[in-house]
Structures are given as C-alpha cells and as structure tokens.
CSV table of C-alpha atoms in Angstrom, one decimal:
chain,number,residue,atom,x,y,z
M,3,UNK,CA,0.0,0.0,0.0
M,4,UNK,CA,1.7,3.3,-0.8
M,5,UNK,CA,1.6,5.8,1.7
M,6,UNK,CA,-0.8,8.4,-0.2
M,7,UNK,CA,-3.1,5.5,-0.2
M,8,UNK,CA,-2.9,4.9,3.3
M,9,UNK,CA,-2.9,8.5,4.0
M,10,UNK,CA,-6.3,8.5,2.5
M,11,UNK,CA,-7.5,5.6,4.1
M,12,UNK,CA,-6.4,7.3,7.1
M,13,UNK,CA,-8.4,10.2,6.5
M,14,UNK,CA,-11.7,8.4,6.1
M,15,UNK,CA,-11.4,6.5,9.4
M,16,UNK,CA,-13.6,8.0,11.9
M,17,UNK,CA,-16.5,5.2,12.5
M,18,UNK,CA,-14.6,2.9,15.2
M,19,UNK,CA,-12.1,4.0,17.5
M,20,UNK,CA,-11.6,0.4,17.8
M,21,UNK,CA,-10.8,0.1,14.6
M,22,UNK,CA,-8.0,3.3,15.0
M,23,UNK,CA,-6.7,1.5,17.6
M,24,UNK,CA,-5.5,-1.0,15.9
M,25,UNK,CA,-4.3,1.0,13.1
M,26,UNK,CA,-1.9,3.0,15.3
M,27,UNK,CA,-0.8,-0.5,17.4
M,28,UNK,CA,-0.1,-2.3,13.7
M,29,UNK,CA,1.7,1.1,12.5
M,30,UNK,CA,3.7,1.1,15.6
M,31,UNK,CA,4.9,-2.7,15.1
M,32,UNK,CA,2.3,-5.0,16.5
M,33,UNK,CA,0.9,-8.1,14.6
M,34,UNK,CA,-2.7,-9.4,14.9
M,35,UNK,CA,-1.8,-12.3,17.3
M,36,UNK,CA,-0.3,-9.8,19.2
M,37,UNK,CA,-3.4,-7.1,18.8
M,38,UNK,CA,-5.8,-10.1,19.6
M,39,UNK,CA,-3.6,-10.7,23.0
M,40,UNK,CA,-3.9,-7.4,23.8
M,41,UNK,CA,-7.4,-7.1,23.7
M,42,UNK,CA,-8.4,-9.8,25.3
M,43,UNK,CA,-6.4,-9.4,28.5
M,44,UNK,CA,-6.8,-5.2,28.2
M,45,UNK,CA,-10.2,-4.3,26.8
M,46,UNK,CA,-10.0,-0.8,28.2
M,47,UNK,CA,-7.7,0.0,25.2
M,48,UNK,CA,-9.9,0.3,23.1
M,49,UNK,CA,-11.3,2.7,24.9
M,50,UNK,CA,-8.9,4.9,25.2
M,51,UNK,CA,-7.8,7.8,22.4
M,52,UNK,CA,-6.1,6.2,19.5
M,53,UNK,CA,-4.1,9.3,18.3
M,54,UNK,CA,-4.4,8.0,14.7
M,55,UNK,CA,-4.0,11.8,13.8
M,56,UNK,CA,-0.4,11.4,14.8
M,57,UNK,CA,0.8,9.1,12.6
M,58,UNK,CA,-0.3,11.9,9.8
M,59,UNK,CA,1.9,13.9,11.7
M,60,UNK,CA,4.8,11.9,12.1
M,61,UNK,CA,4.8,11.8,8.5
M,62,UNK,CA,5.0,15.0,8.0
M,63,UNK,CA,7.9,15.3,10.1
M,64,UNK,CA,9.8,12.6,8.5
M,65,UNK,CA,9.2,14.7,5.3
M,66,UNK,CA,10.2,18.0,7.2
M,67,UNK,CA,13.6,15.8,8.4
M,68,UNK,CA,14.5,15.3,4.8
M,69,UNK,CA,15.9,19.0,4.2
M,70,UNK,CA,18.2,20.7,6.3
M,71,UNK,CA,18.7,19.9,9.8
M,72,UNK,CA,19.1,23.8,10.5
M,73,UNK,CA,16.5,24.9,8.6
M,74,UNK,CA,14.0,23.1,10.2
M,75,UNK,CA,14.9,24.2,13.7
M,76,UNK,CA,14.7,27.3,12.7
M,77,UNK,CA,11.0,26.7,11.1
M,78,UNK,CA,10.0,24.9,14.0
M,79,UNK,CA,11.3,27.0,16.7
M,80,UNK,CA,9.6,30.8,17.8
M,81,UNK,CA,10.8,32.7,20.6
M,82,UNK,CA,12.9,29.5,21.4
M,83,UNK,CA,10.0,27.7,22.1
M,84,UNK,CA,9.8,24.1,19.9
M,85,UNK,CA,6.1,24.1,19.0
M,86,UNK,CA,6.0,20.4,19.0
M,87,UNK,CA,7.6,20.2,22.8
M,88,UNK,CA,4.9,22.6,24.0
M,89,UNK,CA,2.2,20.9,22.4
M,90,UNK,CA,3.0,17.6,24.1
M,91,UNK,CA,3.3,19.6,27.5
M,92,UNK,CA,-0.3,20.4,26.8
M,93,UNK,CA,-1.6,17.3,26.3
M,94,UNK,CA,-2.1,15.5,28.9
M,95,UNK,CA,-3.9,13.0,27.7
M,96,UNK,CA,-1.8,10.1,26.3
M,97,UNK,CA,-3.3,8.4,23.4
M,98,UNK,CA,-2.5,4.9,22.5
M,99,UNK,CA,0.0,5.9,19.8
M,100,UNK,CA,2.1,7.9,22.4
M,101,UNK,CA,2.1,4.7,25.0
M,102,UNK,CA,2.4,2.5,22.1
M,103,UNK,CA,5.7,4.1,20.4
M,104,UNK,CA,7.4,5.1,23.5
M,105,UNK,CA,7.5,1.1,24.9
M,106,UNK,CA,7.3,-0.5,22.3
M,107,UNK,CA,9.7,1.3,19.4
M,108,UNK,CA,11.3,4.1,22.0
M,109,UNK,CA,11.8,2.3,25.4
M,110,UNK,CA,12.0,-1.3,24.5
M,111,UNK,CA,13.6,-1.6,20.9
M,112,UNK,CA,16.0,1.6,21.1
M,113,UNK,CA,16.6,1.6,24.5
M,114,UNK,CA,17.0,-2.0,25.8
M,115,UNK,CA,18.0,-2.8,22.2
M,116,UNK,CA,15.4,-6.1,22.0
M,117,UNK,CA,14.8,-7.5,18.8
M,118,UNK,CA,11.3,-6.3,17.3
M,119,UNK,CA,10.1,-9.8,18.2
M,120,UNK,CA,11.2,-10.0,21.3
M,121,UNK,CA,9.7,-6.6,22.3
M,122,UNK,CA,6.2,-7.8,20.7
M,123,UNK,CA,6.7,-10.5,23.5
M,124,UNK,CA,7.0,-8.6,26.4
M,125,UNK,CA,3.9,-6.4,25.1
M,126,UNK,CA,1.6,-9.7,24.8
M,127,UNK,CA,2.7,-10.5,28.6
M,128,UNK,CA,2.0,-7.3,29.5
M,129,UNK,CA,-0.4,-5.0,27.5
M,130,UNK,CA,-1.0,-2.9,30.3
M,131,UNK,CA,2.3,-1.2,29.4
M,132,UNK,CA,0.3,0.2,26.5
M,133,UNK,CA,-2.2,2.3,28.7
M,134,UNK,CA,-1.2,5.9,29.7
M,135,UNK,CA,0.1,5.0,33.5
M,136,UNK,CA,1.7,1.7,32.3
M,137,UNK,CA,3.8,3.2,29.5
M,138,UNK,CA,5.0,6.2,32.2
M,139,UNK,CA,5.3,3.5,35.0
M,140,UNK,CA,7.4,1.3,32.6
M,141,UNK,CA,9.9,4.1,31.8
M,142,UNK,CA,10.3,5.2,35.2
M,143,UNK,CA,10.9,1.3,36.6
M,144,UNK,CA,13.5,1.6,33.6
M,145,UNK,CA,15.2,4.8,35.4
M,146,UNK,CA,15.0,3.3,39.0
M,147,UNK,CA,16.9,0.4,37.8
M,148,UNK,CA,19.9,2.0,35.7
M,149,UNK,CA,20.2,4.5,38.7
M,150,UNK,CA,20.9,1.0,41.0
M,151,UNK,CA,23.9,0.5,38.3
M,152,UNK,CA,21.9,-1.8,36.7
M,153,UNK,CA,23.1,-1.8,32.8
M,154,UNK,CA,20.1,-1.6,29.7
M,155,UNK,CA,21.9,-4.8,28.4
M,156,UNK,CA,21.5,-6.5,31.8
M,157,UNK,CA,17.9,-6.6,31.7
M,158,UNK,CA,17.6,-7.1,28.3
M,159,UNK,CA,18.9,-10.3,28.7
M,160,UNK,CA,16.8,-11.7,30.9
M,161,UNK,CA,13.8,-11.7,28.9
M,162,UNK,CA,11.9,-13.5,31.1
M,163,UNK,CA,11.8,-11.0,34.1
M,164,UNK,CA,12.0,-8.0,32.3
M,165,UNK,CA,8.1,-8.3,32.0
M,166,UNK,CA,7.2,-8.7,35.1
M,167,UNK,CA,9.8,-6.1,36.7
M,168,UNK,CA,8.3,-3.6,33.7
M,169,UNK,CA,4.7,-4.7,35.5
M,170,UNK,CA,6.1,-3.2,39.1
M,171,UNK,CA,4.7,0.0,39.9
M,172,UNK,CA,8.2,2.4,40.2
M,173,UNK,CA,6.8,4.4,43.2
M,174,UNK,CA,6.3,0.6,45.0
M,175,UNK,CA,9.9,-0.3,43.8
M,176,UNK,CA,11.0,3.1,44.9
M,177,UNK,CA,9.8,2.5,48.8
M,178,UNK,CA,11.2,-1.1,48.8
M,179,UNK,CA,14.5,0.6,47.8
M,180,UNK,CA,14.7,3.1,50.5
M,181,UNK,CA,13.8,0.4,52.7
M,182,UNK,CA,16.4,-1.8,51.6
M,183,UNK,CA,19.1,1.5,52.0
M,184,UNK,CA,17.7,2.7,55.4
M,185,UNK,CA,19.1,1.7,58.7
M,186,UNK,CA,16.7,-1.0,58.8
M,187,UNK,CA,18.8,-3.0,56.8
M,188,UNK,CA,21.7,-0.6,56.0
M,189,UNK,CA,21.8,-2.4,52.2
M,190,UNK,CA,24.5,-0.3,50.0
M,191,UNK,CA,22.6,0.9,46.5
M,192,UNK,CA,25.0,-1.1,44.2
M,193,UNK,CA,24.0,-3.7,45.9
M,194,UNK,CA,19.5,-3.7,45.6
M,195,UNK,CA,19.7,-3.7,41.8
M,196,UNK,CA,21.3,-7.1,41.7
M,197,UNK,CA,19.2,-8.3,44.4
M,198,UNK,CA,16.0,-7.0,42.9
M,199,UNK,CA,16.8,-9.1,39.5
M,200,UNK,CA,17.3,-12.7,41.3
M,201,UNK,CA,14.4,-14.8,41.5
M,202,UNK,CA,14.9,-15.4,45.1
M,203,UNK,CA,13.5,-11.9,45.6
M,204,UNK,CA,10.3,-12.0,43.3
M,205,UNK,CA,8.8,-13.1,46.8
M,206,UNK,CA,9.2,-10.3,48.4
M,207,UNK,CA,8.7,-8.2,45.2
M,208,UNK,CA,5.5,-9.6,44.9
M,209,UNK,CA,4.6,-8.8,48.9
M,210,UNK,CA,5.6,-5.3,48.3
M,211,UNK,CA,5.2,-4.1,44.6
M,212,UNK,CA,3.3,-6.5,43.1
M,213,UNK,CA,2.7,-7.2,39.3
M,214,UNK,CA,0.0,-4.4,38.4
M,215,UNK,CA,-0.3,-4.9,34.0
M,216,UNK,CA,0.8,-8.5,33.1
M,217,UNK,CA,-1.2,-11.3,32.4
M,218,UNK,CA,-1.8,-13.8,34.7
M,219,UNK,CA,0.9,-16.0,34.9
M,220,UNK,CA,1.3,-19.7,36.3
M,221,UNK,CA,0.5,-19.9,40.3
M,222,UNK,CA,-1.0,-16.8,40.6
M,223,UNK,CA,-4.3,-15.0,41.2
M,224,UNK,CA,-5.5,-11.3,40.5
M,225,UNK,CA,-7.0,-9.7,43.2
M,226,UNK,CA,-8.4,-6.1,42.3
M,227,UNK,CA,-6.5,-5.8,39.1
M,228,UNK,CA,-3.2,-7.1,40.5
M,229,UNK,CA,-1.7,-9.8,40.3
M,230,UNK,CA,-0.7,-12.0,43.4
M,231,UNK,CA,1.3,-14.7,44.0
M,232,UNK,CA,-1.1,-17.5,45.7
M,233,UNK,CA,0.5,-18.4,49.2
M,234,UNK,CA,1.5,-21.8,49.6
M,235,UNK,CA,0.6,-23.6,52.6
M,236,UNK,CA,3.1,-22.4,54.8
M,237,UNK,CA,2.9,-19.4,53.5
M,238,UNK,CA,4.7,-16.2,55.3
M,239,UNK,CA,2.2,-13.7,54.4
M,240,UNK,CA,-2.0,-13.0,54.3
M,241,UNK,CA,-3.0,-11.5,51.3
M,242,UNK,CA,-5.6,-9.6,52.7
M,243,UNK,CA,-3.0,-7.4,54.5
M,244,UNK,CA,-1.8,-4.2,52.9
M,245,UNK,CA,2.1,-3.3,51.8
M,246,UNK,CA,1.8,-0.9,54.6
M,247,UNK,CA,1.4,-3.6,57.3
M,248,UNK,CA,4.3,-5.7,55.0
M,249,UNK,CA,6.4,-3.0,55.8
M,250,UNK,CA,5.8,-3.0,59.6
M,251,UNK,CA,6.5,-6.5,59.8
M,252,UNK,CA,9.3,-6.1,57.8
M,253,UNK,CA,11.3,-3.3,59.8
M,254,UNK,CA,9.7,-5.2,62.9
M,255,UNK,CA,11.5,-8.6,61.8
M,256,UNK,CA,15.0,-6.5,60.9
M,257,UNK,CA,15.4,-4.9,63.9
M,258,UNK,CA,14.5,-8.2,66.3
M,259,UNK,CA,17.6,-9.8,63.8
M,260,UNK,CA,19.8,-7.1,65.1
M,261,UNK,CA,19.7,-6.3,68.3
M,262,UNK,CA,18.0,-9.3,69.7
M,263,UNK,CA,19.7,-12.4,67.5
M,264,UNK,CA,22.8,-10.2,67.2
M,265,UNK,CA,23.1,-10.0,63.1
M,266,UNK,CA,25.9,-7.5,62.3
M,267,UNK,CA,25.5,-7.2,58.6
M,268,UNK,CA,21.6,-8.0,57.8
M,269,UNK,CA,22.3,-7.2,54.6
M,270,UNK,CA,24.0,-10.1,53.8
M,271,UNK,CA,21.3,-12.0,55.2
M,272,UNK,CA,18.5,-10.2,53.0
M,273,UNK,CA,20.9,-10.8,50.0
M,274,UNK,CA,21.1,-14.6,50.6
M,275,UNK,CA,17.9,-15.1,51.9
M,276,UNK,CA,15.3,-11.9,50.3
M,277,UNK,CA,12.0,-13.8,51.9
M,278,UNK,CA,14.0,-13.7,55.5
M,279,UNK,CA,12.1,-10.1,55.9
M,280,UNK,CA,8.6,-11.5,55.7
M,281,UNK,CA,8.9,-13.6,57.9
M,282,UNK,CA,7.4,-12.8,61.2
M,283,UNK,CA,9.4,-12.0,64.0
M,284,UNK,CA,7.7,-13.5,66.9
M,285,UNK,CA,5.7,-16.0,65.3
M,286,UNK,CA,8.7,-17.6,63.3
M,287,UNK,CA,12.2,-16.3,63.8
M,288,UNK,CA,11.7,-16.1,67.6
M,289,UNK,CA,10.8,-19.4,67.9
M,290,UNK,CA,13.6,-21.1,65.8
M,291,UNK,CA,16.3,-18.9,67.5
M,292,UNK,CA,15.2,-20.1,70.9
M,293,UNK,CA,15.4,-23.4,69.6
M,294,UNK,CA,18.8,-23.3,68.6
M,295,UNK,CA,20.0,-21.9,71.4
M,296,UNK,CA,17.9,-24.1,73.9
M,297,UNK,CA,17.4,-27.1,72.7
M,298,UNK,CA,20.4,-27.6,70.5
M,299,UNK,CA,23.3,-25.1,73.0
M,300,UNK,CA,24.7,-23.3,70.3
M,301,UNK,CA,26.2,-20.3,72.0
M,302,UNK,CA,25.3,-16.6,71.7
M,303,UNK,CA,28.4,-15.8,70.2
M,304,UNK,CA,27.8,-19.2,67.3
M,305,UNK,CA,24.2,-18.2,66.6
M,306,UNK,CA,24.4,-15.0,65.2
M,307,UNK,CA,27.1,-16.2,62.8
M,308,UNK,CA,25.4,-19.2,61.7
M,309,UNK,CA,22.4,-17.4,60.6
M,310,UNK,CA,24.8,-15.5,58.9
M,311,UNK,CA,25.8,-18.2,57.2
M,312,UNK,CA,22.9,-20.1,56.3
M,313,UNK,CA,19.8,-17.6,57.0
M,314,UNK,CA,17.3,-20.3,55.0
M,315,UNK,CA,17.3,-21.9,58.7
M,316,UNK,CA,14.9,-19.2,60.4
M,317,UNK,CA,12.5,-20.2,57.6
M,318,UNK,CA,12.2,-23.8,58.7
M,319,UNK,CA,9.4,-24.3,61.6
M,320,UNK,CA,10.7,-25.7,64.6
M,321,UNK,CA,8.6,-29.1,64.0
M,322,UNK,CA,10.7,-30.1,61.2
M,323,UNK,CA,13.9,-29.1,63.2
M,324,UNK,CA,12.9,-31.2,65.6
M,325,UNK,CA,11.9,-34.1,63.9
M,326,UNK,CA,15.8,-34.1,62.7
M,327,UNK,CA,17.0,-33.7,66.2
M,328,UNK,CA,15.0,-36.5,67.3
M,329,UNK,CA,16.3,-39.0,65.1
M,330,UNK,CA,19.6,-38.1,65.5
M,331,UNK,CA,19.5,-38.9,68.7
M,332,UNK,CA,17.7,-42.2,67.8
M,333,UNK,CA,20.3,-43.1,65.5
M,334,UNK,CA,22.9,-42.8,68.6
M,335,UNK,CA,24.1,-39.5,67.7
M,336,UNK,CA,25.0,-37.6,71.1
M,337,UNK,CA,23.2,-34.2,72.2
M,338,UNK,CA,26.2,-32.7,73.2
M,339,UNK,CA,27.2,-33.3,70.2
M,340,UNK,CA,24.3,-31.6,68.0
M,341,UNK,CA,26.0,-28.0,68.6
M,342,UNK,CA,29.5,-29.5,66.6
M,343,UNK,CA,27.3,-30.5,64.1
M,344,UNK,CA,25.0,-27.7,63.5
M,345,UNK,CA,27.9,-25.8,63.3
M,346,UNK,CA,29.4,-27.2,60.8
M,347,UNK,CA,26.2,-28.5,58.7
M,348,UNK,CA,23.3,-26.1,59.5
M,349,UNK,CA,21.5,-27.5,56.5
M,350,UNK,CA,21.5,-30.7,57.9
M,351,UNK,CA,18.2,-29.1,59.8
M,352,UNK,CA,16.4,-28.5,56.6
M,353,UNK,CA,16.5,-32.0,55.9
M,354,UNK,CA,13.5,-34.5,55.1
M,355,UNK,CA,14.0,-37.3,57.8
M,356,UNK,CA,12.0,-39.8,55.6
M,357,UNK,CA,13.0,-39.1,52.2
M,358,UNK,CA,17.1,-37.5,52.4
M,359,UNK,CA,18.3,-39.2,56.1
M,360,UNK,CA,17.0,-42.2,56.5
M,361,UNK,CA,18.3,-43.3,53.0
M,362,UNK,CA,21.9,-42.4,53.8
M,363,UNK,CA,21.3,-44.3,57.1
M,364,UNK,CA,20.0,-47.4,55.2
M,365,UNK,CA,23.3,-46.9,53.1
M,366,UNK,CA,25.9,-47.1,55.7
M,367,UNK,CA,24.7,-49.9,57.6
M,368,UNK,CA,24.2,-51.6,54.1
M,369,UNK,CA,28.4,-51.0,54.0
M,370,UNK,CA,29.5,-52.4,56.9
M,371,UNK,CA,29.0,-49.3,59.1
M,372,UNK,CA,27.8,-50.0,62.3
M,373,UNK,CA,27.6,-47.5,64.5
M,374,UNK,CA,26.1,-44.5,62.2
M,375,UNK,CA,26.1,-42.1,65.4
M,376,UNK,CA,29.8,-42.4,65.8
M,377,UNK,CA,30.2,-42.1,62.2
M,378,UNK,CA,28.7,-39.3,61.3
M,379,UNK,CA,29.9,-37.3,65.0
C-alpha cells in the first residue's frame, strides 16, 4: 500500500475508535496475534484515544527531516519555544499511539536494544504497558533500575523477568528501595539492583510491589487488578494485608535480627535469603532462635554467625527441626554433640528425615557401618 493511499484511508477513518486503535498499534509494530492478545487481556484500550492523527503527523515530520537539519529548527522554533515540545506539555492525555511508540519502538527496541520480536513479547505479557500510567510507569521502573547500576543490556537479557519487573509499579519499587538503604537493613545501593533481579527476591517483590499490567501468569491470582502470588501452605504472608502492614513487619522482623539475635551485617542476610524479611518476628524467627539456642546449646556468640551463614534456617518451623533432632538422637548420635554439628552443617536441619536421612542411614549400615552415630559425629 503506498503511503498516499494509506494517507487516504487514514483520512476516512472516523466510524470505530476500535478500529484506530488497531491502526496505530499495527503502524507502531504489532501483529494481529499480538493485537488479539492485547485485547483480550486489556479491553480498556480500546477505549482509550487512538491518536491516529499522529501518525499523519509523524509523517509530515519525516518529510520535514528530509531538508536541512538547521532549517527546520529554525521553522519549527519561535521565541525559542519548539512548537511540537509545547504541544506535548499540553496534552495530557496520552493516546494509545504515544504509549504504544514510546514502549514499544522508544523504550523497548531503542533503549534496551530487543529484537522487534522480542519486544512484541514482552507487550503480549504485558499489555497494560500500552495504557497511559503503564507506558509512564514502565519508563520510570527503567530509570530506578539503571540508577541502581543496573546496565540496559543486563535486563535485556533476561527476557523472562524483564516483563514482570516492567509490571512493578516504580513508586512501589522506589519505597522497597529506600527500605532496603535505610538503617533498617543498612543495604549499599549497588547492591539492591542485583538483588532486585534474582528470582529469590520475586517473593518479596511480589509482597511489596506486586505485578500491576501482566497477564496472569502460572501460580497466581489477580486480586483487584493485581496480580498476586497465591500463598503456599506455609505461607509467610496473608493476602488480605496491605504493603503498609508488609512494611511494619518487615522493619519489625530487621530490627528483632539485630539487636535481639545479634546479626551485624543483615544485609548479607537479606541478599542470601530476600524472603528472611517477611517472615514474622515473633511467630517464626523467635521461635527457631530459641530453639537453637535451647534445645540444641549453640552459643550466643555461634548463633548470630550461623544465621549469617545459612539464614534459609529461620524459615524452617521448629517441627521439622525437631523431627531431625530427634532421630539423631535415635540413630545414637550424642546431644552434646548436636552444637559441633549444626555448626558445621546447619542444612542438615532442613532435611526431610523420611526421604534424604533415613536413605543415607540405610546406606551405611548396608556397607558395613555399624555404629552411624559415631560415624557421622
């Protein structure tokens, strides 16, 4: 189709915005399949202003672009005012060809440098992106995250998370990063944007700036619009309470780490172990630092530093602990001897009895070992 013939067929649209919709998402990049995505999980789209106008005007500026560069400054500037600058600060209404080109052409293709194809992806996962708050919230999330010395090429490559992380809302990922930098948990900025981009921490992402334009993805629900993260059963956290209450257990949990378990560096912690700050402070890690301390002697001085070490441990319930302790001992391994071993194998308290220790039990006896207590001591 030449372009004075689409010019034309462009200037006797008017019956369905729908329909202009979808003329400014195809001119823009998008595919059918991808249109048909889009609409299915975003019908609000087609609500919204198409802006087919613009692509008229973009047009006209590529034609303007084709003579000097000076020239047309100087046509388009009066006053030194650029006409076209002040006319976006007017509008405040975003059409659909604004959100479209800035995520999809601008902010994904230019910036990140994705393949066309790729970038299509990403938009099917999340059409949100294309609506007015999502294509703003997208760029900022984009900003937030090169700020944390996190590179354009880094999250490009993972292709995967970039969606959902483009999902986030940026004023959400903004409080979890001054949280993360506060004396709370005194975590150093070059240090949150690698964090942020693990899949260890998409739990505690999701508790605190959860996935607001994506589609629904596997294991999760959408609960007013957003998407959440169904709990397992023994899950850390009640959906029906707020981020602000996530945040009071969060700062309640950090500081009982500090100053009552005796963590010097909770940073490190929170980097190892991201979902250790949901979990609550009386109802979980207060009970499974008792226990080691109590039940299996490991020192004041020893504790601290084996959280340190292995911080997965204050997310095990004292049941299962137990159950490991207790066939220990059945399997003639000493209690005064459990502190030695913690020590030096604190995983060993994560273990299945049924399915990982009793195997390895069968195994040795099956070799001639007789005495599997003594053995493993």
């Amino acid at each position: 189709v030449s372009d004075s013939g689409e010019d034309a067929h462009l200037n006797e649209m008017g019956g369905s915005n729908l329909e202009s919709v979808i003329n400014v998402l195809l001119h823009n990049g998008l595919i059918g399949t991808d249109i048909v995505s889009i609409m299915s999980h975003t019908p609000s789209l087609a609500l919204m202003i198409s802006g087919e106008e613009q692509i008229l005007e973009e047009k006209a500026q590529r034609k303007v672009e084709v003579g000097s560069v000076l020239n047309s400054s100087e046509e388009l500037m009066v006053d030194g005012i650029d006409e076209t600058d002040t006319e976006d600060v007017a509008t405040e209404v975003q059409t659909v060809y604004d959100a479209s080109k800035q995520v999809l052409r601008l902010l994904l293709c230019d910036s990140l440098g994705l393949r066309k194809y790729d970038a299509r992806k990403i938009i099917r996962s999340c059409p949100g992106l294309l609506t007015s708050r999502g294509s703003h919230s997208a760029e900022q999330v984009i900003e937030l995250m090169t700020s944390l010395g996190v590179s354009h090429s880094a999250l490009a490559r993972d292709k995967s998370y970039l969606p959902v992380l483009l999902s986030r809302s940026s004023s959400s990922l903004f409080r979890l990063v001054a949280f993360l930098s506060s004396d709370a948990v005194r975590m150093t900025v070059d240090s949150i944007g690698p964090l942020l981009r693990r899949k260890e921490c998409s739990v505690l992402l999701d508790a605190t700036a959860p996935a607001e334009y994506s589609s629904l993805r596997k294991g999760m629900l959408t609960d007013g619009g957003v998407a959440v993260r169904i709990p397992d059963p023994n899950k850390l956290i009640s959906r029906s309470e707020d981020i602000s209450n996530i945040y009071r257990r969060m700062r309640s949990t950090a500081s009982f780490l500090r100053f009552s378990v005796g963590i010097t560096d909770l940073s490190k912690v929170v980097a190892s172990y991201p979902r250790v700050l949901l979990l609550d402070s009386l109802g979980q890690v207060s009970p499974v630092v008792s226990f080691l301390r109590d039940d299996i002697g490991l020192d004041q001085e020893t504790l601290p530093k084996m959280i340190q070490a292995f911080p997965v441990i204050l997310g095990v319930s004292v049941t299962e602990m137990r159950s490991v302790t207790d066939y220990l001992i059945s399997i003639e391994v000493k209690a005064d001897s459990l502190p030695k071993i913690i020590r030096a194998f604190p995983a060993v308290l994560t273990m299945n009895v049924r399915s990982k220790m009793k195997p390895v039990v069968e195994y040795l006896r099956s070799i001639g070992v007789v005495n599997v207590g003594r053995f493993i001591t």
